[in-house]
CSV table of C-alpha atoms and ligand atoms in Angstrom, one decimal:
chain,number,residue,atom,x,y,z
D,22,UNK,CA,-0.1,17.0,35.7
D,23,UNK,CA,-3.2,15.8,34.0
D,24,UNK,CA,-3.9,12.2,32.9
D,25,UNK,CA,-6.1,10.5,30.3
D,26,UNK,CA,-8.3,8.3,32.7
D,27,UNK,CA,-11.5,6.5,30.8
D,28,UNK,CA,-12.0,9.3,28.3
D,29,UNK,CA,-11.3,11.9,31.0
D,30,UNK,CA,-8.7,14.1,31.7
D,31,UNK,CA,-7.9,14.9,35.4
D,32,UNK,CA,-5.3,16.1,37.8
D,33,UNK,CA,-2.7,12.8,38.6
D,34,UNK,CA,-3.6,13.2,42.2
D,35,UNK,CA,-7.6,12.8,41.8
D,36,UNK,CA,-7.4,9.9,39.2
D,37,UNK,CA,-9.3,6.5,40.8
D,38,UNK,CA,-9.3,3.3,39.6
D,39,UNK,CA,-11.5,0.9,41.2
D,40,UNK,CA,-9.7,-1.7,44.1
D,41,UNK,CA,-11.5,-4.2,41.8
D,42,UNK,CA,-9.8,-3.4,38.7
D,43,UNK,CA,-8.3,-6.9,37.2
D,44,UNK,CA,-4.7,-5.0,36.6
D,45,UNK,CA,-4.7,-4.5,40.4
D,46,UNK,CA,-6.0,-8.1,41.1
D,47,UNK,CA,-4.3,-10.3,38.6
D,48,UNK,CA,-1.8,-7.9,36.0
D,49,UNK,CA,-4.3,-8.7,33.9
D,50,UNK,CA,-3.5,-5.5,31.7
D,51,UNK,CA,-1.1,-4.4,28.9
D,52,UNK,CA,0.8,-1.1,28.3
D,53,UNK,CA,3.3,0.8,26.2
D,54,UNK,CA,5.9,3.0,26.8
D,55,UNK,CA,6.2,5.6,23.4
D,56,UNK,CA,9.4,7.8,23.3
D,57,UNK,CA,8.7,11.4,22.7
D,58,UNK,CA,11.6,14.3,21.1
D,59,UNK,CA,10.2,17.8,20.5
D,60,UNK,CA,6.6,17.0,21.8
D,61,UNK,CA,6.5,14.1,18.6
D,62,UNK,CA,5.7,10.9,19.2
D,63,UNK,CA,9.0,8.0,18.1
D,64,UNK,CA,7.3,5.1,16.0
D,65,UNK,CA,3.4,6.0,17.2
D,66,UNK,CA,2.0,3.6,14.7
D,67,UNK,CA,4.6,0.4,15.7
D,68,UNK,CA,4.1,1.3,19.1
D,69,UNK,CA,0.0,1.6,18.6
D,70,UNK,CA,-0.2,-1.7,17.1
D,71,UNK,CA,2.0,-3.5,19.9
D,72,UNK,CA,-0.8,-2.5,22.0
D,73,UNK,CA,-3.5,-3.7,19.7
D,74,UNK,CA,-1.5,-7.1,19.1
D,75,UNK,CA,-1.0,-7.0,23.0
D,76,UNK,CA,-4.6,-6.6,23.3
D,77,UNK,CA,-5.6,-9.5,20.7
D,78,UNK,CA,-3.0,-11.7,22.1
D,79,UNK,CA,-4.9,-11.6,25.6
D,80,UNK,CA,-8.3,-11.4,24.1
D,81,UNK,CA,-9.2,-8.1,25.4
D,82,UNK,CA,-12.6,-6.8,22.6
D,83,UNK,CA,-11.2,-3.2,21.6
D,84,UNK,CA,-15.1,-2.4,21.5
D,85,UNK,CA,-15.3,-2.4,25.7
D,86,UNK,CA,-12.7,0.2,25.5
D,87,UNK,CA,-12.9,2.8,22.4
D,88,UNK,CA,-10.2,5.2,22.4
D,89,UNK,CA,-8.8,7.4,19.7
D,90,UNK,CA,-5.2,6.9,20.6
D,91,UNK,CA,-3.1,8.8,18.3
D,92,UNK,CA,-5.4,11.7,19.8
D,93,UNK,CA,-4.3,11.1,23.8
D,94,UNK,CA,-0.9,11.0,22.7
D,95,UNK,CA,-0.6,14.5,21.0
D,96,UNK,CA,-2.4,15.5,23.4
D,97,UNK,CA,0.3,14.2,26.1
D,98,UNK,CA,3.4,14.9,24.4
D,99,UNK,CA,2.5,18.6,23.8
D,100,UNK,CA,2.2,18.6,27.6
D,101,UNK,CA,5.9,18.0,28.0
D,102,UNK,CA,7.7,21.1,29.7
D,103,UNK,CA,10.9,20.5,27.6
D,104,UNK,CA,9.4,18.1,25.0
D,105,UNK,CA,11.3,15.1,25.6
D,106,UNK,CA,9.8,12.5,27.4
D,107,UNK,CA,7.7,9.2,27.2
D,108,UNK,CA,4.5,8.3,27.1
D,109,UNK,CA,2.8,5.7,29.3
D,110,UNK,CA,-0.5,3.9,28.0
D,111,UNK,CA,-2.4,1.1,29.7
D,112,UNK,CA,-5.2,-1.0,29.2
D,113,UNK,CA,-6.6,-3.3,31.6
D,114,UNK,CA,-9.8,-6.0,31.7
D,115,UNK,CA,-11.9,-3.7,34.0
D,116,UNK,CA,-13.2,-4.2,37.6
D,117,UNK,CA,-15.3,-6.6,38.4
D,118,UNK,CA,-15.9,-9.5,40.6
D,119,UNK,CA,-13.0,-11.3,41.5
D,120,UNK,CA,-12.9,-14.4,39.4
D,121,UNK,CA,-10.4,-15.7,37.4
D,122,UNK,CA,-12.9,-16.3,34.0
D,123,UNK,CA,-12.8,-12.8,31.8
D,124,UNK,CA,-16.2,-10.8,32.9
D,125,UNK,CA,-18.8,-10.3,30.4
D,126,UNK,CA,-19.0,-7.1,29.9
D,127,UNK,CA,-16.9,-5.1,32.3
D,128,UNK,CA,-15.3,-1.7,30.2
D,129,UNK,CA,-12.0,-2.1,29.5
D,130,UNK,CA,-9.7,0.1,31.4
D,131,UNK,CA,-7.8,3.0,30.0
D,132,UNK,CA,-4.8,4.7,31.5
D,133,UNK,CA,-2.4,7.6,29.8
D,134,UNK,CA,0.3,9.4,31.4
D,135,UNK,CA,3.6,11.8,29.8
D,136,UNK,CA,6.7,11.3,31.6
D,137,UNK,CA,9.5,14.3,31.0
D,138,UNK,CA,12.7,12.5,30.3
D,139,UNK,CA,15.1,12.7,33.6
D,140,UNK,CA,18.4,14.4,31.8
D,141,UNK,CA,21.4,13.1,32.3
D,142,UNK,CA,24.5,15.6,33.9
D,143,UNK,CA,26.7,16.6,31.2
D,144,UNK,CA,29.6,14.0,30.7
D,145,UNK,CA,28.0,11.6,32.5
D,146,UNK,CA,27.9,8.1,30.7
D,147,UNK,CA,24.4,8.2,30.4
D,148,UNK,CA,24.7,5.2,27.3
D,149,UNK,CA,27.1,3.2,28.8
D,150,UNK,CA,26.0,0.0,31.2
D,151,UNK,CA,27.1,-3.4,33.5
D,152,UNK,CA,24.5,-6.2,33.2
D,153,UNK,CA,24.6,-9.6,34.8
D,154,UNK,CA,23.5,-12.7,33.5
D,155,UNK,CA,20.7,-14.4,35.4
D,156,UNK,CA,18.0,-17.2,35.0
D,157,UNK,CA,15.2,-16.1,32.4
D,158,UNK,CA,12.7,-17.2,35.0
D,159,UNK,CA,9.6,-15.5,33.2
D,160,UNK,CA,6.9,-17.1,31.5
D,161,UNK,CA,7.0,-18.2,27.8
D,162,UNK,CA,4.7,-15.2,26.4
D,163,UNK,CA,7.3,-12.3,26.8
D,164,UNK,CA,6.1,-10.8,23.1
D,165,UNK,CA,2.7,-9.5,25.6
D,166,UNK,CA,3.2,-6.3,26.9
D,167,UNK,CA,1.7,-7.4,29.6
D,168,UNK,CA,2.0,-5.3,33.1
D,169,UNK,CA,2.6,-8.7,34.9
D,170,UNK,CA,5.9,-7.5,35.5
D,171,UNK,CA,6.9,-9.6,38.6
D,172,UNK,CA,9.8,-11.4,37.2
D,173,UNK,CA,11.0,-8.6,35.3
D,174,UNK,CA,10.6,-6.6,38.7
D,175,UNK,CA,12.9,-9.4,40.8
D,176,UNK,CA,15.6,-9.2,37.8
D,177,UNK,CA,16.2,-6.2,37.8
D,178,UNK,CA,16.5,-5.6,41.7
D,179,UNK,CA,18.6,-9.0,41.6
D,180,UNK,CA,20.9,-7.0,39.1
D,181,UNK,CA,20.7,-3.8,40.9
D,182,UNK,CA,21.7,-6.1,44.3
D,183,UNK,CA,24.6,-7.1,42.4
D,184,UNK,CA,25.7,-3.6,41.6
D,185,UNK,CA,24.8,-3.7,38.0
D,186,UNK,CA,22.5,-1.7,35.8
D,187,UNK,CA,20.5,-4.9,33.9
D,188,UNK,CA,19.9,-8.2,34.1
D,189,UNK,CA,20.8,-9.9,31.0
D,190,UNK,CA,18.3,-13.3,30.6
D,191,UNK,CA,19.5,-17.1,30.1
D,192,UNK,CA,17.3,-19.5,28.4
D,193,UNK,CA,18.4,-22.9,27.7
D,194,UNK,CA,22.1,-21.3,27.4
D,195,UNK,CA,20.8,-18.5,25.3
D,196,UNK,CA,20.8,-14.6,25.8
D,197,UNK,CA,17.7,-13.6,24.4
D,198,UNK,CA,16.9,-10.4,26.0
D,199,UNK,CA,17.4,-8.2,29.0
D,200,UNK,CA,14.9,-7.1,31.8
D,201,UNK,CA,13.8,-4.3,30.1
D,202,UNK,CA,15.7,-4.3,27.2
D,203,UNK,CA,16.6,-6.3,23.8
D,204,UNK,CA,20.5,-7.3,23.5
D,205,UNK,CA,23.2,-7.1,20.8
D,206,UNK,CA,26.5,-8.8,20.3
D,207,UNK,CA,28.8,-8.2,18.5
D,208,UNK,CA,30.3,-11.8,17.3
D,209,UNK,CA,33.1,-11.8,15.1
D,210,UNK,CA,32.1,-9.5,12.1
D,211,UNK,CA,28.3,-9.6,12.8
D,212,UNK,CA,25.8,-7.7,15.0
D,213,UNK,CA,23.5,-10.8,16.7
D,214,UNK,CA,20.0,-10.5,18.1
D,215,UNK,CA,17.6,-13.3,19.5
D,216,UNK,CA,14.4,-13.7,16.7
D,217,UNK,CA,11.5,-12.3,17.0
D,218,UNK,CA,9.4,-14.8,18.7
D,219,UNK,CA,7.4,-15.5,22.1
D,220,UNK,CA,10.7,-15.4,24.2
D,221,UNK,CA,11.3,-11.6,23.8
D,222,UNK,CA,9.5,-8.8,23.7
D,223,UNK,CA,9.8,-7.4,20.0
D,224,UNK,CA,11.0,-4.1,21.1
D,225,UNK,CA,10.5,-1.3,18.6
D,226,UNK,CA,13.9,0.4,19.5
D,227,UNK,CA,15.3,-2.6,18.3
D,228,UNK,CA,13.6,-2.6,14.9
D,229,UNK,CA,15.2,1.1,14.8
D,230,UNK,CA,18.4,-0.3,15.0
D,231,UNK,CA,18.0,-3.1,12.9
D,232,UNK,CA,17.2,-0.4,10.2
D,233,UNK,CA,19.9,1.4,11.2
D,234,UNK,CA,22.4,-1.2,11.2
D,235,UNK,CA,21.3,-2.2,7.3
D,236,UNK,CA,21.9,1.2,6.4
D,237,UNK,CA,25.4,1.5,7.7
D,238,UNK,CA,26.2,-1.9,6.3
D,239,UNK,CA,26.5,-4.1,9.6
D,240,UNK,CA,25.9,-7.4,8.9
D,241,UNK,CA,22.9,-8.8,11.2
D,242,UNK,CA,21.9,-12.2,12.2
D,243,UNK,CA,19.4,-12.5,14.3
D,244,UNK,CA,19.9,-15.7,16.1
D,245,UNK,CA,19.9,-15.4,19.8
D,246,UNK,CA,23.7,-15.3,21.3
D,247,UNK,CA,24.3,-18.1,23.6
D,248,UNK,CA,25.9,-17.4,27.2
D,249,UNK,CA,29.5,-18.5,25.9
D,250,UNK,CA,29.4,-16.0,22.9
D,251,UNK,CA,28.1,-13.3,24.7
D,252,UNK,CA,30.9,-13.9,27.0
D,253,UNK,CA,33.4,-13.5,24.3
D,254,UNK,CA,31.6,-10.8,22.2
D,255,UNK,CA,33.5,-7.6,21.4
D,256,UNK,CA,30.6,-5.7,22.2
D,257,UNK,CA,27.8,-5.7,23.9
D,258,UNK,CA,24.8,-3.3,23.2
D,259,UNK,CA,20.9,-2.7,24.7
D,260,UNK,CA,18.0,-1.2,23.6
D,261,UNK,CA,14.4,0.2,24.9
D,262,UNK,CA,12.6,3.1,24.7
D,263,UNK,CA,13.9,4.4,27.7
D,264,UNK,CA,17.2,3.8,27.2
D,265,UNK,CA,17.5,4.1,24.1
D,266,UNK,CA,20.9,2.5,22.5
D,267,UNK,CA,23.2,1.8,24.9
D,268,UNK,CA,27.2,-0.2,25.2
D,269,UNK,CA,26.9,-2.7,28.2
D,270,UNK,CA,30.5,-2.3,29.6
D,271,UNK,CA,30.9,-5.4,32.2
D,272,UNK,CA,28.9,-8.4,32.1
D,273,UNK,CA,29.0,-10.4,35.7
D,274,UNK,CA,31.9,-7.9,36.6
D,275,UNK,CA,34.0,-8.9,33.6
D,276,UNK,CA,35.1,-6.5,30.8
D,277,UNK,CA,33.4,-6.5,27.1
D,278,UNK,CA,36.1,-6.2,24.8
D,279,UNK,CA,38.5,-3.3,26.1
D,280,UNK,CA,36.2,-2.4,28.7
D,281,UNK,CA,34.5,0.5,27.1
D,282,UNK,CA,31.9,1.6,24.2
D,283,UNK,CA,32.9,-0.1,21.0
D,284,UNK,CA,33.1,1.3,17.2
D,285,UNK,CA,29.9,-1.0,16.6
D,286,UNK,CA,28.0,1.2,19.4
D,287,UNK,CA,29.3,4.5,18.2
D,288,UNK,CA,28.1,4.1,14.7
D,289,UNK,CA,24.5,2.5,15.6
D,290,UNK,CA,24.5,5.3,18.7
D,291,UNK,CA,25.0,8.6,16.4
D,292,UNK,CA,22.9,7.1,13.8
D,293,UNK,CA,20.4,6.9,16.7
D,294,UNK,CA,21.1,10.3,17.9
D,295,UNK,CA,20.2,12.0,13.8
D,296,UNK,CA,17.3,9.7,14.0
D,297,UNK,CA,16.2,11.4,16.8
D,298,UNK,CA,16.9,14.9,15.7
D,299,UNK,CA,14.7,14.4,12.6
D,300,UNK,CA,12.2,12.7,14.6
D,301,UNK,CA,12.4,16.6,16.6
D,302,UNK,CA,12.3,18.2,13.2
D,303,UNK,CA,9.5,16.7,12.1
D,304,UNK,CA,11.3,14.9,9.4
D,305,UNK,CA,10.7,11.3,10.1
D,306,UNK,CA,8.6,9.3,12.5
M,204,PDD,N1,10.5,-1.9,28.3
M,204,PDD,N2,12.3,-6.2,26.3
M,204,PDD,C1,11.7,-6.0,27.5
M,204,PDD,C2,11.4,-7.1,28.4
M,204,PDD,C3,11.2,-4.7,27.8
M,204,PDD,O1,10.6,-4.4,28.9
M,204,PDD,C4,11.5,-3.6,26.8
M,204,PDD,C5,11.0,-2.2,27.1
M,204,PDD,C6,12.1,-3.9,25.6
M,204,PDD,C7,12.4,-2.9,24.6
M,204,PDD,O2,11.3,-2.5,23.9
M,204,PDD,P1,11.1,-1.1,23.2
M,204,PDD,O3,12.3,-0.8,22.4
M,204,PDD,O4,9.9,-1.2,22.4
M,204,PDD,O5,11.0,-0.1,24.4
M,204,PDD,C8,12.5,-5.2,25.4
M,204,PDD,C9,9.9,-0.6,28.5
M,204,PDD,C10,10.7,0.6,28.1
M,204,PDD,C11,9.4,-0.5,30.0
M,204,PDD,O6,8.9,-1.5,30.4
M,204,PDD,O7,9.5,0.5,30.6
């Protein structure tokens, strides 16, 4: 497999980035993760300027670190064996002394990988999920993509410890996202989402679905559910780029609604599924 490493592009195994490197020293570095169906790219241009607000928002100058990304991404996805997949890019501060002050004028770091998408076994539940509900005990700037993934890293093995599949996060008693995901309720007649603001990450899947929901006429508020109405929600849904759209079944070992996917998730989830498919065909991006 080749990577994109500093304008270069080399075999995984002989890629080296220096023990210096500030996203080994202090996760001071940002990334993306870009969905990819039929060797196209899902929402290049959202996901591109994520980076680039990423980037801004830690005050990393674009001009230590030019890069042509729409290019390393064709490139990538057309490396996919069965053209599914995701992208991986990263950018970090460089390697230089250690110090915590930003160095003058090391070049930026930049780091491009294509991940084939794992299938799933056929008739497995591959979009249906348990969560938990734990402690939001990251920092207060989770709109950066930042790799400084420590907290996110601990929730999700806390989840995983207590045999679920996400952890859903608490914040002065609201549910404002997951782990590695944005949530959905469904409250009474409405689909609810936390705002897009500095406690979430403003995930790209879930502008999808936002779009999607308008289109099939489900109401949306997006006002961030608060523990006790995510406990009574008929429904229950996540999104990422990885996961894609997916019904969250249990919650802290308790049933959502009847237990199982909901009419909300099936409508947003074959929308999702056509998006896709023209995404494959060319027909949308
Ligand atoms: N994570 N919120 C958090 C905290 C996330 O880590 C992610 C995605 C999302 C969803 O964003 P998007 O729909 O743009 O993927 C929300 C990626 C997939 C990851 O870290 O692997």
């Amino acid at each position: 497999m080749l990577v994109y490493l500093n304008g270069d592009w080399i075999p995984a195994d002989s890629a080296r980035v220096s023990v210096f490197d500030r996203g080994f020293i202090f996760g001071d570095s940002v990334y993306e993760v870009i969905p990819v169906y039929g060797h196209r790219t899902f929402r290049e241009a959202a996901h591109l300027a994520r980076l680039k607000a990423s980037m801004a928002a830690v005050g990393m100058d674009e001009r230590l670190g030019p890069v042509h990304w729409p290019t390393v991404c064709t490139r990538l996805a057309e490396t996919l064996p069965a053209g599914d997949g995701t992208l991986y890019l990263q950018v970090t501060r460089g390697a230089a002394p250690r110090q915590h002050a930003f160095p003058a004028n090391a070049p930026l770091t930049l780091f491009a990988y294509a991940r084939p998408r794992v299938s799933e076994p056929a008739g497995s539940a591959a979009s249906e999920m348990t969560a938990v509900l734990c402690d939001d005990i990251r920092w207060a700037r989770c709109d950066i993509k930042t790799t400084s993934l420590i907290a996110n890293v601990l929730l999700v093995q806390e989840a995983l410890r207590r045999g679920a599949d996400e952890a859903l996060l608490v914040r002065d008693g609201l549910v404002n996202e997951g782990a590695v995901s944005n949530v959905f309720a469904v409250c009474g007649e409405r689909l609810r989402t936390a705002p897009r603001n500095h406690l979430i990450l403003g995930g790209i899947t879930r502008d999808v679905v936002l779009e999607l929901a308008a289109g099939l006429g489900i109401a949306v508020e997006e006002r961030a559910p608060s523990q006790a109405e995510l406990s009574g929600a008929r429904e229950v849904l996540i999104t990422s780029s990885s996961r894609e759209v997916a019904a969250v079944t249990r919650i802290d070992g308790r049933p959502v609604g009847d237990g199982r996917p909901g009419p909300v998730f099936h409508r947003l989830h074959a929308a999702f599924e056509t998006f896709k498919e023209e995404v494959r065909m060319g027909r949308r991006m």
